[in-house]
Every structure is written in C-alpha cells, then in structure tokens.
Amino acid sequence: MPKHVKQDQITPASYDTTEEAPVYPATKVTVMKPVTMATDKDKLVTMATGKGIPAGEREIEAVGPDGSVTTTYHNGTVKYVAGDGTLTRITYVNGDTKETHRDGRIVYMFKKDNIVQTQTPNGIDKIEFPSGQCEIKYPDGRVEITYPDKSFKITFPNGEERCKYTDGTIINVDKNGQKIIQLPSGQKEIHNVSFKRRINTDGTTKTVFNDGRQETVYANGRIRKKDSTGKVVSDVLHDKSGSIIVDYLKK
C-alpha cells in the first residue's frame, strides 16, 4: 500500500490490481506428454514438461483427483483451476492472490497489508481492512464507509454526505456544504458559510455570524444581540404580534 495513502482514503484505484500475465518459456522442448489447458481467456496453449527445459524456466502442472489443475510457472506464479470450474486462483510471488469465481466476483487479497478487495459484476467495489473498516463504492458514485466502531459515512457524487455515529449523533451535509447536526441530547446545529446556529430543546436559538455578531432568541420572545466585540446592542422582549413589550437595556 503506498505510504502516502491513509487507510480511510484508500480507493480501488490506490492499488494496481492488473493480473500479471504468466510468462511462458521460449525454449523449444521435446514433448514427452503434452497437455492442453486454458491459461488465459483469449487462447489455449499447449503445455508440456520434459527433460529439455532449463531448471530456471520449468512449468509444472499437477492434476488433482477432483479434476483441479495447479500450474506453477517459472516466475513463481501459481495458478489453480477448480475441477468444476467454479474458481480460478492466481497466487503471486509476493503472496498476493486473485480469485475469479463462477458468479463473476473477483477477489484480490493483498498479503502485506491484509486487505481484501472484492469486485462484483454489478459494479460494486468493496475493500475490507484488517481494522474492521469497510469501504464500498457503488456504480452510481456513492461511497459508503463503515468504521470499526460501526459508525458510518456515505458520500454522494453531488457532494452530499450522511454520517451516523455510535453515540446517536447524525450529520447531514447538503450539496451546498450546509451541515445539519442532530445531537443525542435533542439539540440541533446548523453550520453554513454565513453562520453557526444551535437550537436547544427548550426552543432557545443561538446564532453566531461569521463577522462575530451573536443573536440569541428565547422561547418567550426575547431577542438579545451582541456586536462583534461582544457588547450587547439590543435586548428586547416581543409579544406574539412582534411588538416590543420590554426593552431590557432601558430598564
């Protein structure tokens, strides 16, 4: 795994999952007992073992009683094909493996980092980390991350986000970047480019603007305002019609 890529930033593109093509020896040999098998999806090649192959270039094919075929190539790559055709597994010299299943799933296992990547025919790409974190990328561009503590985050192509944490906190971010936070206490916060606002369970709302101004609106109709220096510039109580009943600064 590249050193500059953090675990929760890894995407399938962070890995080179291109299958290394088995290398066949160019040495001309005397065929003792030829066997024909499929070694790639485009062609059939005739393989053989015999005395004429140099030790460093030998390919060894073993056929199991169940019909499975295991081929070891001179570069150290090992290919296993199940007798019933349900599985093809390629094991590379570094211990990484690629499994192709009959249902179309392709599973890559990266030995060094203990990461498993699964690609399905319907376009879903899933990466599982040893910590328990799991990342799923969908064909429509959605990315869903489940963290070890079971909290999760979903990002959408238009920039929207949905997050839920184990303490019950829920964070939604719309395509314009406005963030709405639902806290376990029942309080709600709204953050956007102009202000941050907290709405308490008793109906009190406090807003802090980007220029430092503050406004607190109480459930009984009282509105208190401060300038950017923190000085109270207005503190009045309104009735339901909006008329001022009490001006606390004049009391």
CSV table of C-alpha atoms in Angstrom, one decimal:
chain,number,residue,atom,x,y,z
A,1,MET,CA,0.0,0.0,0.0
A,2,PRO,CA,1.5,3.4,-0.9
A,3,LYS,CA,2.9,5.2,2.2
A,4,HIS,CA,1.1,8.5,1.4
A,5,VAL,CA,-2.3,6.9,1.3
A,6,LYS,CA,-4.2,6.7,4.6
A,7,GLN,CA,-6.4,3.8,5.3
A,8,ASP,CA,-9.7,5.6,5.1
A,9,GLN,CA,-8.6,7.3,1.9
A,10,ILE,CA,-7.9,4.2,0.0
A,11,THR,CA,-9.9,3.6,-3.1
A,12,PRO,CA,-9.6,0.7,-5.5
A,13,ALA,CA,-7.5,3.0,-7.7
A,14,SER,CA,-4.9,3.1,-5.0
A,15,TYR,CA,-3.9,-0.5,-6.0
A,16,ASP,CA,-2.6,-1.9,-9.2
A,17,THR,CA,-4.8,-5.0,-9.4
A,18,THR,CA,-3.9,-5.8,-13.0
A,19,GLU,CA,-3.2,-9.5,-13.3
A,20,GLU,CA,0.4,-10.3,-14.1
A,21,ALA,CA,0.3,-12.5,-17.2
A,22,PRO,CA,2.1,-15.8,-16.8
A,23,VAL,CA,5.3,-15.9,-18.7
A,24,TYR,CA,5.9,-18.9,-20.9
A,25,PRO,CA,9.4,-20.2,-21.8
A,26,ALA,CA,10.6,-19.7,-25.3
A,27,THR,CA,12.7,-22.8,-25.0
A,28,LYS,CA,11.9,-25.4,-27.6
A,29,VAL,CA,11.5,-28.8,-25.9
A,30,THR,CA,10.9,-32.3,-26.7
A,31,VAL,CA,7.3,-33.1,-25.7
A,32,MET,CA,7.0,-36.2,-23.5
A,33,LYS,CA,3.3,-36.0,-22.7
A,34,PRO,CA,1.6,-32.8,-23.9
A,35,VAL,CA,-1.4,-31.5,-22.1
A,36,THR,CA,-3.7,-28.7,-23.3
A,37,MET,CA,-5.3,-26.3,-20.8
A,38,ALA,CA,-6.8,-22.8,-20.8
A,39,THR,CA,-4.2,-20.4,-19.3
A,40,ASP,CA,-5.9,-17.2,-20.3
A,41,LYS,CA,-9.3,-16.0,-21.5
A,42,ASP,CA,-8.2,-15.5,-25.1
A,43,LYS,CA,-6.4,-18.6,-26.1
A,44,LEU,CA,-5.4,-22.2,-25.4
A,45,VAL,CA,-1.8,-23.0,-25.2
A,46,THR,CA,-0.1,-26.4,-25.2
A,47,MET,CA,2.0,-27.0,-22.1
A,48,ALA,CA,4.4,-29.9,-21.5
A,49,THR,CA,7.1,-31.0,-19.1
A,50,GLY,CA,10.2,-32.7,-20.3
A,51,LYS,CA,14.0,-33.0,-19.8
A,52,GLY,CA,14.8,-30.3,-22.3
A,53,ILE,CA,13.5,-27.4,-20.1
A,54,PRO,CA,16.2,-25.5,-18.1
A,55,ALA,CA,15.7,-25.6,-14.3
A,56,GLY,CA,15.0,-21.9,-14.1
A,57,GLU,CA,12.2,-22.0,-16.7
A,58,ARG,CA,10.2,-25.0,-15.8
A,59,GLU,CA,6.5,-25.0,-15.7
A,60,ILE,CA,4.9,-27.8,-13.6
A,61,GLU,CA,1.3,-28.9,-14.0
A,62,ALA,CA,-0.4,-31.1,-11.4
A,63,VAL,CA,-3.9,-32.5,-11.9
A,64,GLY,CA,-5.8,-33.5,-8.8
A,65,PRO,CA,-8.2,-36.4,-8.4
A,66,ASP,CA,-11.1,-33.9,-8.4
A,67,GLY,CA,-10.0,-32.6,-11.8
A,68,SER,CA,-8.4,-29.5,-10.5
A,69,VAL,CA,-5.3,-28.2,-12.2
A,70,THR,CA,-2.4,-26.4,-10.5
A,71,THR,CA,0.2,-24.8,-12.7
A,72,THR,CA,3.5,-23.4,-11.3
A,73,TYR,CA,5.2,-21.0,-13.6
A,74,HIS,CA,9.0,-20.3,-13.7
A,75,ASN,CA,8.5,-16.8,-12.3
A,76,GLY,CA,6.9,-18.2,-9.1
A,77,THR,CA,3.3,-17.5,-10.1
A,78,VAL,CA,0.9,-20.4,-9.2
A,79,LYS,CA,-2.5,-20.8,-11.0
A,80,TYR,CA,-5.2,-23.1,-9.6
A,81,VAL,CA,-8.3,-24.0,-11.5
A,82,ALA,CA,-11.0,-25.9,-9.7
A,83,GLY,CA,-12.2,-29.1,-11.3
A,84,ASP,CA,-15.8,-27.9,-11.5
A,85,GLY,CA,-14.7,-24.6,-13.0
A,86,THR,CA,-16.2,-22.5,-10.1
A,87,LEU,CA,-12.9,-20.9,-9.1
A,88,THR,CA,-9.6,-19.8,-10.6
A,89,ARG,CA,-7.0,-18.6,-8.2
A,90,ILE,CA,-3.7,-17.0,-9.1
A,91,THR,CA,-1.1,-16.6,-6.3
A,92,TYR,CA,1.8,-14.3,-7.0
A,93,VAL,CA,5.3,-14.4,-5.7
A,94,ASN,CA,4.7,-11.7,-3.1
A,95,GLY,CA,1.8,-13.7,-1.6
A,96,ASP,CA,-1.0,-11.6,-3.2
A,97,THR,CA,-3.8,-13.6,-4.7
A,98,LYS,CA,-6.5,-13.0,-7.3
A,99,GLU,CA,-9.6,-15.2,-7.3
A,100,THR,CA,-12.2,-15.3,-10.1
A,101,HIS,CA,-15.5,-17.0,-9.2
A,102,ARG,CA,-18.0,-18.5,-11.5
A,103,ASP,CA,-20.6,-15.9,-10.4
A,104,GLY,CA,-18.3,-13.2,-11.8
A,105,ARG,CA,-16.9,-12.0,-8.5
A,106,ILE,CA,-13.2,-11.1,-8.5
A,107,VAL,CA,-11.4,-11.1,-5.1
A,108,TYR,CA,-8.0,-9.6,-4.6
A,109,MET,CA,-6.1,-10.4,-1.3
A,110,PHE,CA,-3.1,-8.2,-0.5
A,111,LYS,CA,-0.9,-10.2,1.9
A,112,LYS,CA,1.4,-7.5,3.2
A,113,ASP,CA,-1.4,-5.2,4.3
A,114,ASN,CA,-4.0,-7.9,4.9
A,115,ILE,CA,-6.6,-6.1,2.7
A,116,VAL,CA,-9.3,-7.8,0.8
A,117,GLN,CA,-10.9,-6.2,-2.3
A,118,THR,CA,-14.0,-7.7,-3.9
A,119,GLN,CA,-15.4,-6.6,-7.3
A,120,THR,CA,-18.8,-7.8,-8.4
A,121,PRO,CA,-20.4,-8.0,-11.9
A,122,ASN,CA,-22.9,-5.3,-11.0
A,123,GLY,CA,-20.1,-2.8,-10.5
A,124,ILE,CA,-19.8,-2.8,-6.7
A,125,ASP,CA,-16.2,-2.5,-5.3
A,126,LYS,CA,-15.7,-3.4,-1.7
A,127,ILE,CA,-12.5,-3.0,0.3
A,128,GLU,CA,-12.1,-4.6,3.8
A,129,PHE,CA,-9.3,-3.5,6.1
A,130,PRO,CA,-7.8,-5.6,9.0
A,131,SER,CA,-9.0,-2.9,11.5
A,132,GLY,CA,-12.6,-3.8,10.6
A,133,GLN,CA,-13.1,-0.7,8.4
A,134,CYS,CA,-15.0,-1.4,5.2
A,135,GLU,CA,-15.4,0.8,2.1
A,136,ILE,CA,-18.0,0.1,-0.6
A,137,LYS,CA,-18.1,2.1,-3.9
A,138,TYR,CA,-21.3,1.8,-5.9
A,139,PRO,CA,-21.7,2.3,-9.7
A,140,ASP,CA,-23.7,5.5,-9.1
A,141,GLY,CA,-20.7,7.1,-7.4
A,142,ARG,CA,-21.8,6.6,-3.8
A,143,VAL,CA,-19.2,5.6,-1.3
A,144,GLU,CA,-20.1,4.0,2.0
A,145,ILE,CA,-17.6,3.6,4.8
A,146,THR,CA,-18.3,1.6,7.9
A,147,TYR,CA,-15.8,2.2,10.7
A,148,PRO,CA,-14.6,-0.4,13.3
A,149,ASP,CA,-16.9,1.1,15.9
A,150,LYS,CA,-19.9,0.6,13.5
A,151,SER,CA,-20.3,4.3,12.8
A,152,PHE,CA,-20.7,5.0,9.1
A,153,LYS,CA,-20.4,7.7,6.4
A,154,ILE,CA,-22.0,7.9,2.9
A,155,THR,CA,-20.8,10.4,0.3
A,156,PHE,CA,-22.7,11.2,-2.9
A,157,PRO,CA,-21.4,12.4,-6.3
A,158,ASN,CA,-23.1,15.8,-5.8
A,159,GLY,CA,-21.2,16.4,-2.6
A,160,GLU,CA,-23.9,15.4,-0.1
A,161,GLU,CA,-22.8,13.4,3.0
A,162,ARG,CA,-24.6,11.3,5.6
A,163,CYS,CA,-22.9,10.3,8.8
A,164,LYS,CA,-24.1,8.4,11.9
A,165,TYR,CA,-22.0,7.8,15.0
A,166,THR,CA,-22.4,5.2,17.7
A,167,ASP,CA,-23.5,7.9,20.3
A,168,GLY,CA,-26.5,8.7,18.1
A,169,THR,CA,-25.1,11.9,16.5
A,170,ILE,CA,-26.3,12.3,12.9
A,171,ILE,CA,-24.6,14.7,10.5
A,172,ASN,CA,-26.1,15.6,7.1
A,173,VAL,CA,-24.3,17.8,4.6
A,174,ASP,CA,-26.1,19.1,1.6
A,175,LYS,CA,-24.7,19.8,-1.9
A,176,ASN,CA,-24.0,23.4,-1.0
A,177,GLY,CA,-21.9,22.5,2.1
A,178,GLN,CA,-24.5,23.3,4.7
A,179,LYS,CA,-24.2,20.9,7.7
A,180,ILE,CA,-27.1,19.9,9.9
A,181,ILE,CA,-26.1,18.1,13.1
A,182,GLN,CA,-28.6,16.2,15.2
A,183,LEU,CA,-27.2,15.6,18.7
A,184,PRO,CA,-28.2,12.8,21.1
A,185,SER,CA,-29.5,15.4,23.6
A,186,GLY,CA,-32.1,16.5,21.1
A,187,GLN,CA,-30.2,19.7,20.2
A,188,LYS,CA,-29.7,20.6,16.6
A,189,GLU,CA,-26.9,22.6,14.9
A,190,ILE,CA,-26.8,24.3,11.5
A,191,HIS,CA,-23.5,25.3,10.0
A,192,ASN,CA,-23.1,27.1,6.7
A,193,VAL,CA,-21.0,29.8,5.1
A,194,SER,CA,-22.8,32.6,6.9
A,195,PHE,CA,-23.4,31.4,10.5
A,196,LYS,CA,-23.4,28.6,13.0
A,197,ARG,CA,-26.7,28.1,14.9
A,198,ARG,CA,-27.7,25.9,17.8
A,199,ILE,CA,-31.3,25.1,18.5
A,200,ASN,CA,-31.9,23.9,22.1
A,201,THR,CA,-34.7,21.6,23.2
A,202,ASP,CA,-36.4,24.4,25.2
A,203,GLY,CA,-36.7,26.4,21.9
A,204,THR,CA,-33.8,28.8,22.5
A,205,THR,CA,-31.8,29.5,19.4
A,206,LYS,CA,-28.3,31.0,19.4
A,207,THR,CA,-26.6,32.1,16.2
A,208,VAL,CA,-23.0,33.2,15.7
A,209,PHE,CA,-22.3,35.0,12.5
A,210,ASN,CA,-19.1,34.9,10.6
A,211,ASP,CA,-18.3,38.6,11.4
A,212,GLY,CA,-18.6,37.8,15.2
A,213,ARG,CA,-22.1,39.1,15.8
A,214,GLN,CA,-24.3,37.0,18.0
A,215,GLU,CA,-28.1,36.6,18.3
A,216,THR,CA,-30.0,34.7,20.9
A,217,VAL,CA,-33.7,34.1,20.5
A,218,TYR,CA,-35.5,32.8,23.6
A,219,ALA,CA,-38.7,30.7,23.5
A,220,ASN,CA,-40.7,33.5,25.3
A,221,GLY,CA,-39.9,36.0,22.5
A,222,ARG,CA,-36.9,37.7,24.0
A,223,ILE,CA,-34.1,38.6,21.5
A,224,ARG,CA,-30.7,39.5,22.6
A,225,LYS,CA,-28.0,40.8,20.2
A,226,LYS,CA,-24.3,41.4,20.5
A,227,ASP,CA,-21.9,43.1,18.2
A,228,SER,CA,-18.6,41.6,17.0
A,229,THR,CA,-16.8,42.8,20.2
A,230,GLY,CA,-19.3,41.0,22.4
A,231,LYS,CA,-21.1,44.2,23.5
A,232,VAL,CA,-24.9,43.9,24.0
A,233,VAL,CA,-26.5,46.2,21.5
A,234,SER,CA,-30.1,45.1,21.7
A,235,ASP,CA,-32.1,43.1,24.3
A,236,VAL,CA,-35.9,43.2,23.9
A,237,LEU,CA,-38.9,41.1,24.6
A,238,HIS,CA,-41.6,40.8,21.9
A,239,ASP,CA,-45.2,39.7,22.1
A,240,LYS,CA,-46.7,37.3,19.6
A,241,SER,CA,-47.5,40.2,17.2
A,242,GLY,CA,-43.9,41.3,17.2
A,243,SER,CA,-44.4,44.4,19.3
A,244,ILE,CA,-41.8,45.2,21.9
A,245,ILE,CA,-43.0,44.7,25.4
A,246,VAL,CA,-39.8,45.2,27.3
A,247,ASP,CA,-36.5,46.8,26.4
A,248,TYR,CA,-34.0,45.4,28.9
A,249,LEU,CA,-31.4,48.0,28.0
A,250,LYS,CA,-33.7,50.8,29.1
A,251,LYS,CA,-34.7,49.3,32.4
